[in-house]
mmCIF file of C-alpha atoms and ligand atoms in Angstrom:
data_model
loop_
_atom_site.group_PDB
_atom_site.id
_atom_site.type_symbol
_atom_site.label_atom_id
_atom_site.label_comp_id
_atom_site.label_asym_id
_atom_site.label_seq_id
_atom_site.Cartn_x
_atom_site.Cartn_y
_atom_site.Cartn_z
ATOM 1 C CA UNK A 1 24.191 -24.601 -35.342
ATOM 2 C CA UNK A 2 27.077 -24.626 -37.835
ATOM 3 C CA UNK A 3 27.639 -21.495 -39.930
ATOM 4 C CA UNK A 4 30.161 -19.829 -42.187
ATOM 5 C CA UNK A 5 31.959 -17.029 -40.307
ATOM 6 C CA UNK A 6 34.749 -14.475 -40.640
ATOM 7 C CA UNK A 7 37.590 -14.320 -38.115
ATOM 8 C CA UNK A 8 38.967 -10.897 -37.177
ATOM 9 C CA UNK A 9 41.145 -9.479 -34.366
ATOM 10 C CA UNK A 10 38.865 -8.254 -31.570
ATOM 11 C CA UNK A 11 39.832 -4.596 -32.016
ATOM 12 C CA UNK A 12 38.547 -4.725 -35.616
ATOM 13 C CA UNK A 13 35.312 -6.405 -34.489
ATOM 14 C CA UNK A 14 32.900 -3.494 -34.566
ATOM 15 C CA UNK A 15 34.140 -2.108 -37.877
ATOM 16 C CA UNK A 16 33.906 -5.585 -39.435
ATOM 17 C CA UNK A 17 30.460 -6.292 -37.979
ATOM 18 C CA UNK A 18 29.233 -2.976 -39.384
ATOM 19 C CA UNK A 19 30.796 -3.658 -42.777
ATOM 20 C CA UNK A 20 29.225 -7.119 -42.970
ATOM 21 C CA UNK A 21 25.877 -5.638 -41.908
ATOM 22 C CA UNK A 22 26.204 -2.985 -44.654
ATOM 23 C CA UNK A 23 26.949 -5.772 -47.174
ATOM 24 C CA UNK A 24 23.783 -7.523 -45.970
ATOM 25 C CA UNK A 25 25.601 -10.775 -45.055
ATOM 26 C CA UNK A 26 25.707 -10.563 -41.219
ATOM 27 C CA UNK A 27 23.784 -13.513 -39.757
ATOM 28 C CA UNK A 28 21.836 -11.811 -36.974
ATOM 29 C CA UNK A 29 20.209 -15.070 -35.838
ATOM 30 C CA UNK A 30 23.510 -16.323 -34.413
ATOM 31 C CA UNK A 31 25.600 -15.006 -31.554
ATOM 32 C CA UNK A 32 29.094 -13.593 -32.321
ATOM 33 C CA UNK A 33 31.852 -15.611 -30.564
ATOM 34 C CA UNK A 34 35.008 -14.393 -28.883
ATOM 35 C CA UNK A 35 38.139 -16.578 -28.452
ATOM 36 C CA UNK A 36 41.867 -15.855 -27.926
ATOM 37 C CA UNK A 37 41.667 -12.228 -29.037
ATOM 38 C CA UNK A 38 39.610 -12.983 -32.142
ATOM 39 C CA UNK A 39 35.951 -12.514 -32.970
ATOM 40 C CA UNK A 40 34.064 -15.015 -35.098
ATOM 41 C CA UNK A 41 31.250 -13.226 -36.874
ATOM 42 C CA UNK A 42 28.604 -15.488 -38.422
ATOM 43 C CA UNK A 43 27.692 -14.620 -42.009
ATOM 44 C CA UNK A 44 25.313 -15.919 -44.637
ATOM 45 C CA UNK A 45 27.823 -15.361 -47.449
ATOM 46 C CA UNK A 46 31.250 -13.790 -48.066
ATOM 47 C CA UNK A 47 31.197 -11.159 -50.805
ATOM 48 C CA UNK A 48 34.001 -11.480 -53.392
ATOM 49 C CA UNK A 49 37.199 -9.617 -52.558
ATOM 50 C CA UNK A 50 36.139 -8.643 -49.002
ATOM 51 C CA UNK A 51 39.493 -10.012 -47.743
ATOM 52 C CA UNK A 52 38.579 -11.744 -44.456
ATOM 53 C CA UNK A 53 39.688 -15.157 -43.157
ATOM 54 C CA UNK A 54 36.668 -17.466 -43.191
ATOM 55 C CA UNK A 55 35.842 -20.818 -41.634
ATOM 56 C CA UNK A 56 32.868 -22.875 -40.466
ATOM 57 C CA UNK A 57 31.963 -23.092 -36.739
ATOM 58 C CA UNK A 58 29.219 -24.008 -34.325
ATOM 59 C CA UNK A 59 27.254 -20.954 -33.059
ATOM 60 C CA UNK A 60 24.545 -20.450 -30.459
ATOM 61 C CA UNK A 61 21.282 -19.130 -31.795
ATOM 62 C CA UNK A 62 20.093 -15.724 -30.575
ATOM 63 C CA UNK A 63 16.714 -15.548 -28.934
ATOM 64 C CA UNK A 64 14.703 -13.248 -31.125
ATOM 65 C CA UNK A 65 13.004 -10.011 -30.174
ATOM 66 C CA UNK A 66 14.030 -9.937 -26.531
ATOM 67 C CA UNK A 67 13.705 -6.633 -24.787
ATOM 68 C CA UNK A 68 15.896 -5.835 -21.753
ATOM 69 C CA UNK A 69 12.957 -4.306 -19.859
ATOM 70 C CA UNK A 70 10.861 -7.468 -20.397
ATOM 71 C CA UNK A 71 13.644 -9.637 -18.999
ATOM 72 C CA UNK A 72 14.372 -7.325 -16.036
ATOM 73 C CA UNK A 73 10.845 -6.229 -15.226
ATOM 74 C CA UNK A 74 11.952 -2.560 -15.182
ATOM 75 C CA UNK A 75 13.503 -0.034 -17.601
ATOM 76 C CA UNK A 76 17.260 0.104 -17.018
ATOM 77 C CA UNK A 77 18.794 3.596 -17.021
ATOM 78 C CA UNK A 78 21.431 3.921 -19.719
ATOM 79 C CA UNK A 79 22.445 5.821 -22.826
ATOM 80 C CA UNK A 80 23.761 4.318 -26.020
ATOM 81 C CA UNK A 81 26.914 5.423 -27.826
ATOM 82 C CA UNK A 82 27.393 3.396 -31.002
ATOM 83 C CA UNK A 83 26.875 -0.231 -29.980
ATOM 84 C CA UNK A 84 27.790 0.347 -26.315
ATOM 85 C CA UNK A 85 25.314 0.856 -23.475
ATOM 86 C CA UNK A 86 26.538 3.205 -20.747
ATOM 87 C CA UNK A 87 24.718 2.230 -17.565
ATOM 88 C CA UNK A 88 23.966 4.722 -14.836
ATOM 89 C CA UNK A 89 26.129 4.023 -11.715
ATOM 90 C CA UNK A 90 23.242 2.564 -9.708
ATOM 91 C CA UNK A 91 22.368 -0.104 -12.301
ATOM 92 C CA UNK A 92 23.530 -3.625 -11.454
ATOM 93 C CA UNK A 93 25.250 -6.203 -13.683
ATOM 94 C CA UNK A 94 21.954 -7.871 -14.494
ATOM 95 C CA UNK A 95 20.877 -4.771 -16.440
ATOM 96 C CA UNK A 96 24.064 -4.830 -18.531
ATOM 97 C CA UNK A 97 23.680 -8.540 -19.251
ATOM 98 C CA UNK A 98 20.048 -8.076 -20.303
ATOM 99 C CA UNK A 99 20.969 -5.202 -22.634
ATOM 100 C CA UNK A 100 23.688 -7.251 -24.340
ATOM 101 C CA UNK A 101 21.383 -10.282 -24.634
ATOM 102 C CA UNK A 102 18.524 -8.229 -26.064
ATOM 103 C CA UNK A 103 17.890 -7.789 -29.764
ATOM 104 C CA UNK A 104 18.973 -4.151 -29.915
ATOM 105 C CA UNK A 105 22.453 -3.974 -31.509
ATOM 106 C CA UNK A 106 24.214 -3.427 -28.156
ATOM 107 C CA UNK A 107 27.327 -5.595 -27.868
ATOM 108 C CA UNK A 108 28.952 -4.112 -24.738
ATOM 109 C CA UNK A 109 27.657 -2.715 -21.475
ATOM 110 C CA UNK A 110 29.854 -0.421 -19.379
ATOM 111 C CA UNK A 111 28.973 1.192 -16.064
ATOM 112 C CA UNK A 112 29.705 4.890 -15.656
ATOM 113 C CA UNK A 113 31.783 5.106 -12.461
ATOM 114 C CA UNK A 114 32.384 8.853 -12.185
ATOM 115 C CA UNK A 115 31.078 12.230 -13.182
ATOM 116 C CA UNK A 116 32.710 14.006 -16.125
ATOM 117 C CA UNK A 117 36.001 15.119 -14.533
ATOM 118 C CA UNK A 118 39.345 16.835 -15.077
ATOM 119 C CA UNK A 119 40.411 19.254 -17.800
ATOM 120 C CA UNK A 120 39.856 16.586 -20.460
ATOM 121 C CA UNK A 121 36.280 16.047 -19.259
ATOM 122 C CA UNK A 122 36.413 12.234 -19.210
ATOM 123 C CA UNK A 123 34.475 9.648 -17.194
ATOM 124 C CA UNK A 124 35.716 6.429 -15.583
ATOM 125 C CA UNK A 125 33.853 3.290 -16.634
ATOM 126 C CA UNK A 126 33.934 -0.393 -15.802
ATOM 127 C CA UNK A 127 33.094 -3.351 -17.999
ATOM 128 C CA UNK A 128 29.812 -5.090 -17.123
ATOM 129 C CA UNK A 129 28.867 -7.412 -19.974
ATOM 130 C CA UNK A 130 29.531 -8.346 -23.595
ATOM 131 C CA UNK A 131 32.592 -7.623 -25.661
ATOM 132 C CA UNK A 132 35.418 -6.019 -23.632
ATOM 133 C CA UNK A 133 36.014 -2.774 -25.458
ATOM 134 C CA UNK A 134 35.749 0.949 -24.895
ATOM 135 C CA UNK A 135 35.859 2.101 -28.525
ATOM 136 C CA UNK A 136 32.830 2.316 -30.760
ATOM 137 C CA UNK A 137 31.500 4.068 -33.849
ATOM 138 C CA UNK A 138 28.603 6.424 -33.153
ATOM 139 C CA UNK A 139 26.339 7.649 -35.939
ATOM 140 C CA UNK A 140 24.465 10.950 -35.839
ATOM 141 C CA UNK A 141 22.774 12.838 -38.663
ATOM 142 C CA UNK A 142 24.516 10.617 -41.242
ATOM 143 C CA UNK A 143 27.989 11.268 -39.797
ATOM 144 C CA UNK A 144 30.197 8.645 -38.144
ATOM 145 C CA UNK A 145 32.384 9.241 -35.106
ATOM 146 C CA UNK A 146 34.906 6.864 -33.614
ATOM 147 C CA UNK A 147 34.797 7.429 -29.870
ATOM 148 C CA UNK A 148 36.962 6.035 -27.103
ATOM 149 C CA UNK A 149 34.548 6.161 -24.212
ATOM 150 C CA UNK A 150 37.088 6.238 -21.389
ATOM 151 C CA UNK A 151 39.724 8.461 -23.007
ATOM 152 C CA UNK A 152 37.635 11.283 -24.477
ATOM 153 C CA UNK A 153 34.483 13.279 -23.861
ATOM 154 C CA UNK A 154 31.473 12.454 -26.006
ATOM 155 C CA UNK A 155 27.737 12.673 -25.449
ATOM 156 C CA UNK A 156 25.013 11.740 -27.927
ATOM 157 C CA UNK A 157 22.704 14.130 -26.052
ATOM 158 C CA UNK A 158 24.059 17.149 -27.943
ATOM 159 C CA UNK A 159 23.209 15.769 -31.406
ATOM 160 C CA UNK A 160 20.288 18.137 -31.955
ATOM 161 C CA UNK A 161 22.237 21.126 -30.664
ATOM 162 C CA UNK A 162 25.164 20.352 -32.968
ATOM 163 C CA UNK A 163 22.729 20.249 -35.859
ATOM 164 C CA UNK A 164 21.199 23.583 -34.806
ATOM 165 C CA UNK A 165 24.535 25.386 -34.936
ATOM 166 C CA UNK A 166 25.811 23.499 -38.012
ATOM 167 C CA UNK A 167 22.729 24.605 -39.949
ATOM 168 C CA UNK A 168 23.885 28.236 -39.524
ATOM 169 C CA UNK A 169 27.306 27.638 -41.110
ATOM 170 C CA UNK A 170 27.883 29.024 -44.588
ATOM 171 C CA UNK A 171 30.388 27.594 -47.075
ATOM 172 C CA UNK A 172 33.720 29.441 -47.039
ATOM 173 C CA UNK A 173 33.487 30.531 -43.387
ATOM 174 C CA UNK A 174 36.421 30.047 -41.041
ATOM 175 C CA UNK A 175 35.160 28.239 -37.952
ATOM 176 C CA UNK A 176 37.248 27.918 -34.795
ATOM 177 C CA UNK A 177 36.177 24.993 -32.584
ATOM 178 C CA UNK A 178 38.097 25.769 -29.394
ATOM 179 C CA UNK A 179 37.227 22.595 -27.446
ATOM 180 C CA UNK A 180 36.675 20.142 -30.252
ATOM 181 C CA UNK A 181 36.848 16.661 -28.645
ATOM 182 C CA UNK A 182 36.515 13.947 -31.324
ATOM 183 C CA UNK A 183 35.064 16.540 -33.690
ATOM 184 C CA UNK A 184 31.258 16.290 -33.782
ATOM 185 C CA UNK A 185 30.844 20.095 -34.115
ATOM 186 C CA UNK A 186 33.930 20.490 -36.336
ATOM 187 C CA UNK A 187 33.014 17.747 -38.807
ATOM 188 C CA UNK A 188 29.433 19.026 -39.158
ATOM 189 C CA UNK A 189 30.713 22.554 -39.899
ATOM 190 C CA UNK A 190 33.264 21.256 -42.424
ATOM 191 C CA UNK A 191 30.492 19.317 -44.149
ATOM 192 C CA UNK A 192 28.722 22.640 -44.668
ATOM 193 C CA UNK A 193 31.824 23.874 -46.524
ATOM 194 C CA UNK A 194 33.580 25.758 -43.722
ATOM 195 C CA UNK A 195 37.319 25.718 -43.138
ATOM 196 C CA UNK A 196 37.580 24.497 -39.542
ATOM 197 C CA UNK A 197 40.420 25.078 -37.110
ATOM 198 C CA UNK A 198 39.964 22.771 -34.123
ATOM 199 C CA UNK A 199 41.881 22.513 -30.876
ATOM 200 C CA UNK A 200 41.867 20.156 -27.915
ATOM 201 C CA UNK A 201 44.391 19.447 -25.154
ATOM 202 C CA UNK A 202 43.454 15.748 -25.151
ATOM 203 C CA UNK A 203 45.885 13.930 -27.475
ATOM 204 C CA UNK A 204 43.602 10.918 -28.005
ATOM 205 C CA UNK A 205 40.655 13.183 -28.839
ATOM 206 C CA UNK A 206 42.704 14.977 -31.509
ATOM 207 C CA UNK A 207 43.830 11.636 -32.999
ATOM 208 C CA UNK A 208 40.202 10.566 -33.243
ATOM 209 C CA UNK A 209 39.138 13.986 -34.543
ATOM 210 C CA UNK A 210 41.571 13.560 -37.459
ATOM 211 C CA UNK A 211 40.316 10.015 -38.022
ATOM 212 C CA UNK A 212 36.712 11.213 -37.924
ATOM 213 C CA UNK A 213 37.409 14.031 -40.386
ATOM 214 C CA UNK A 214 38.815 11.409 -42.797
ATOM 215 C CA UNK A 215 35.959 9.015 -42.167
ATOM 216 C CA UNK A 216 33.452 11.720 -43.068
ATOM 217 C CA UNK A 217 35.464 12.923 -46.095
ATOM 218 C CA UNK A 218 36.182 16.424 -44.780
ATOM 219 C CA UNK A 219 39.828 16.088 -43.733
ATOM 220 C CA UNK A 220 40.965 18.680 -46.273
ATOM 221 C CA UNK A 221 38.831 21.280 -44.465
ATOM 222 C CA UNK A 222 39.751 20.383 -40.865
ATOM 223 C CA UNK A 223 42.986 21.639 -39.299
ATOM 224 C CA UNK A 224 43.403 20.007 -35.888
ATOM 225 C CA UNK A 225 45.803 21.072 -33.132
ATOM 226 C CA UNK A 226 46.617 19.166 -29.952
ATOM 227 C CA UNK A 227 47.144 22.435 -28.114
ATOM 228 C CA UNK A 228 45.556 24.789 -25.653
ATOM 229 C CA UNK A 229 42.759 26.808 -27.267
ATOM 230 C CA UNK A 230 44.482 30.038 -26.171
ATOM 231 C CA UNK A 231 47.550 29.230 -28.270
ATOM 232 C CA UNK A 232 45.482 28.222 -31.280
ATOM 233 C CA UNK A 233 43.419 31.427 -30.942
ATOM 234 C CA UNK A 234 46.623 33.362 -31.657
ATOM 235 C CA UNK A 235 47.226 31.312 -34.833
ATOM 236 C CA UNK A 236 43.655 31.895 -35.991
ATOM 237 C CA UNK A 237 44.081 35.654 -35.408
ATOM 238 C CA UNK A 238 47.351 35.677 -37.387
ATOM 239 C CA UNK A 239 45.592 33.916 -40.278
ATOM 240 C CA UNK A 240 42.925 36.638 -40.506
ATOM 241 C CA UNK A 241 40.459 35.584 -37.814
ATOM 242 C CA UNK A 242 37.347 33.408 -37.459
ATOM 243 C CA UNK A 243 33.786 34.010 -38.684
ATOM 244 C CA UNK A 244 32.389 31.614 -36.096
ATOM 245 C CA UNK A 245 33.671 30.266 -32.786
ATOM 246 C CA UNK A 246 32.378 27.235 -30.872
ATOM 247 C CA UNK A 247 32.985 27.351 -27.119
ATOM 248 C CA UNK A 248 31.743 23.990 -25.873
ATOM 249 C CA UNK A 249 33.427 23.871 -22.488
ATOM 250 C CA UNK A 250 30.573 24.496 -20.064
ATOM 251 C CA UNK A 251 31.675 25.467 -16.509
ATOM 252 C CA UNK A 252 34.892 27.219 -17.642
ATOM 253 C CA UNK A 253 34.261 28.695 -21.107
ATOM 254 C CA UNK A 254 34.161 32.166 -19.469
ATOM 255 C CA UNK A 255 37.923 31.877 -18.848
ATOM 256 C CA UNK A 256 38.450 31.677 -22.624
ATOM 257 C CA UNK A 257 36.194 34.545 -23.735
ATOM 258 C CA UNK A 258 39.210 36.823 -24.184
ATOM 259 C CA UNK A 259 40.864 34.200 -26.424
ATOM 260 C CA UNK A 260 37.653 33.902 -28.459
ATOM 261 C CA UNK A 261 37.633 37.692 -28.931
ATOM 262 C CA UNK A 262 41.273 37.542 -30.022
ATOM 263 C CA UNK A 263 40.492 34.874 -32.643
ATOM 264 C CA UNK A 264 37.359 36.651 -33.917
ATOM 265 C CA UNK A 265 37.147 38.989 -36.860
ATOM 266 C CA UNK A 266 34.440 41.676 -36.770
ATOM 267 C CA UNK A 267 31.014 40.131 -37.388
ATOM 268 C CA UNK A 268 32.088 36.787 -35.880
ATOM 269 C CA UNK A 269 29.319 34.674 -34.318
ATOM 270 C CA UNK A 270 30.159 32.873 -31.075
ATOM 271 C CA UNK A 271 28.250 29.865 -29.699
ATOM 272 C CA UNK A 272 28.955 30.014 -25.989
ATOM 273 C CA UNK A 273 27.965 27.071 -23.747
ATOM 274 C CA UNK A 274 27.467 27.320 -20.016
ATOM 275 C CA UNK A 275 25.825 25.568 -17.065
ATOM 276 C CA UNK A 276 23.387 27.921 -15.303
ATOM 277 C CA UNK A 277 20.946 27.772 -12.412
ATOM 278 C CA UNK A 278 17.276 28.029 -13.377
ATOM 279 C CA UNK A 279 17.005 31.321 -11.448
ATOM 280 C CA UNK A 280 19.456 33.019 -13.832
ATOM 281 C CA UNK A 281 19.702 31.112 -17.086
ATOM 282 C CA UNK A 282 21.191 33.871 -19.246
ATOM 283 C CA UNK A 283 21.488 37.258 -17.490
ATOM 284 C CA UNK A 284 24.733 36.655 -15.594
ATOM 285 C CA UNK A 285 26.431 35.005 -18.566
ATOM 286 C CA UNK A 286 25.485 37.853 -20.926
ATOM 287 C CA UNK A 287 26.960 40.341 -18.430
ATOM 288 C CA UNK A 288 30.252 38.412 -18.343
ATOM 289 C CA UNK A 289 30.375 38.153 -22.142
ATOM 290 C CA UNK A 290 29.690 41.891 -22.561
ATOM 291 C CA UNK A 291 32.403 42.855 -20.040
ATOM 292 C CA UNK A 292 35.110 40.744 -21.721
ATOM 293 C CA UNK A 293 34.049 41.802 -25.238
ATOM 294 C CA UNK A 294 34.128 45.507 -24.302
ATOM 295 C CA UNK A 295 37.615 45.097 -22.898
ATOM 296 C CA UNK A 296 38.658 43.642 -26.255
ATOM 297 C CA UNK A 297 37.066 46.596 -28.070
ATOM 298 C CA UNK A 298 33.906 44.805 -29.257
ATOM 299 C CA UNK A 299 30.196 45.408 -28.896
ATOM 300 C CA UNK A 300 27.936 42.379 -28.770
ATOM 301 C CA UNK A 301 24.580 41.541 -30.287
ATOM 302 C CA UNK A 302 22.733 38.634 -28.677
ATOM 303 C CA UNK A 303 21.341 36.443 -31.467
ATOM 304 C CA UNK A 304 19.793 33.581 -29.513
ATOM 305 C CA UNK A 305 19.478 32.117 -26.035
ATOM 306 C CA UNK A 306 18.888 28.381 -25.994
ATOM 307 C CA UNK A 307 18.229 25.909 -23.176
ATOM 308 C CA UNK A 308 20.051 22.897 -24.580
ATOM 309 C CA UNK A 309 19.213 20.286 -21.935
ATOM 310 C CA UNK A 310 18.723 19.832 -18.255
ATOM 311 C CA UNK A 311 22.041 19.122 -16.543
ATOM 312 C CA UNK A 312 21.285 18.549 -12.859
ATOM 313 C CA UNK A 313 18.345 19.385 -10.597
ATOM 314 C CA UNK A 314 17.805 23.161 -11.110
ATOM 315 C CA UNK A 315 20.813 23.465 -13.477
ATOM 316 C CA UNK A 316 20.683 23.710 -17.255
ATOM 317 C CA UNK A 317 23.170 23.505 -20.111
ATOM 318 C CA UNK A 318 22.523 26.691 -22.089
ATOM 319 C CA UNK A 319 23.925 28.247 -25.227
ATOM 320 C CA UNK A 320 24.187 31.950 -25.969
ATOM 321 C CA UNK A 321 24.755 32.845 -29.613
ATOM 322 C CA UNK A 322 26.210 36.341 -29.980
ATOM 323 C CA UNK A 323 27.865 38.466 -32.630
ATOM 324 C CA UNK A 324 31.004 40.543 -32.024
ATOM 325 C CA UNK A 325 31.377 43.785 -33.951
HETATM 326 C C1 SAM B 401 32.853 19.257 -23.043
HETATM 327 S S1 SAM B 401 34.144 18.593 -24.056
HETATM 328 C C2 SAM B 401 33.465 18.993 -25.671
HETATM 329 C C3 SAM B 401 33.994 18.155 -26.795
HETATM 330 C C4 SAM B 401 33.240 18.332 -28.123
HETATM 331 N N1 SAM B 401 32.996 19.714 -28.445
HETATM 332 C C5 SAM B 401 31.944 17.559 -28.109
HETATM 333 O O1 SAM B 401 30.877 18.141 -28.187
HETATM 334 O O2 SAM B 401 31.994 16.321 -28.049
HETATM 335 C C6 SAM B 401 35.403 19.787 -23.846
HETATM 336 C C7 SAM B 401 36.738 19.440 -24.505
HETATM 337 O O3 SAM B 401 37.632 20.555 -24.291
HETATM 338 C C8 SAM B 401 38.925 20.057 -24.103
HETATM 339 N N2 SAM B 401 39.700 21.123 -23.397
HETATM 340 C C9 SAM B 401 39.672 21.460 -22.082
HETATM 341 N N3 SAM B 401 40.458 22.513 -21.846
HETATM 342 C C10 SAM B 401 40.990 22.890 -23.045
HETATM 343 C C11 SAM B 401 41.864 23.914 -23.461
HETATM 344 N N4 SAM B 401 42.385 24.785 -22.594
HETATM 345 N N5 SAM B 401 42.172 24.013 -24.780
HETATM 346 C C12 SAM B 401 41.661 23.115 -25.678
HETATM 347 N N6 SAM B 401 40.843 22.093 -25.328
HETATM 348 C C13 SAM B 401 40.492 21.987 -24.043
HETATM 349 C C14 SAM B 401 38.745 18.746 -23.344
HETATM 350 O O4 SAM B 401 39.844 17.900 -23.519
HETATM 351 C C15 SAM B 401 37.444 18.214 -23.984
HETATM 352 O O5 SAM B 401 37.721 17.341 -25.047
#
């Protein structure tokens, strides 16, 4: 059927779709079209001054209320980041196509082709269905994060954990986020009124972190460095030290405990993430923390031990909150 639509370059598609949805003019009964690098987004109206090119076009109608599981006859295994479905490696193309066809806001399906790998902790992905893109805007607890799914680390599965630690932040604190990624911990802490120093070795992640700080109106409280956390720890120490340190680099955070101690001022709280076998969830990690802290002249007080999520059969992602004094 013919409809009024706005024409935007494909890379601005998701932002535009979201903006039109927020304005209440996105026509959800019709399917968005893609042609020659442009998206044609059907709308019911064009608000004054919105500044898009408009035209009239023929659109296919969407089938309403389809559910991917109904179409497939089984529940596909995937997680959603923004409007992108990340399919488990064993899922076939049919699952991706059903997810994009379904009435669920998903516009792209990618298949995860590798484990999280390398120092930058990224995953390889391949396009399965829908719009060809790897960037999306993910919303959690009222915050928005632009994420490039192949270039940076991001998981929606830590949303609750990020909220747990953010809720402990007091205004005026200096927070050092050693392994900040696109900034989900950093932005949440800055929203609570902290001054946040964030570091990451991944250049793209730091670009997006800065963009995300702006997007969430906290850029004046987020200082981001595209540098090794060890180097930034020295800067933090020179500036008077941190009241709180985030160490979200499970598997190798232990190698940075000395840098965390260097950045800390007395009384500093550290949120230390690790992957541990179910037979020894916390004991071994606490021993390592105590040994490094003592070497740096600190005693430790364990404040909390949290099982964040299951990671692999018998292995868990855990967090140890401790104070240095
Ligand atoms: C598990 S991800 C966590 C990202 C973020 N905290 C989050 O929750 O989305 C770890 C991040 O640490 C970064 N990284 C790895 N080694 C680093 C180092 N030596 N210094 C700073 N960042 C590092 C990686 O690039 C990656 O973005």
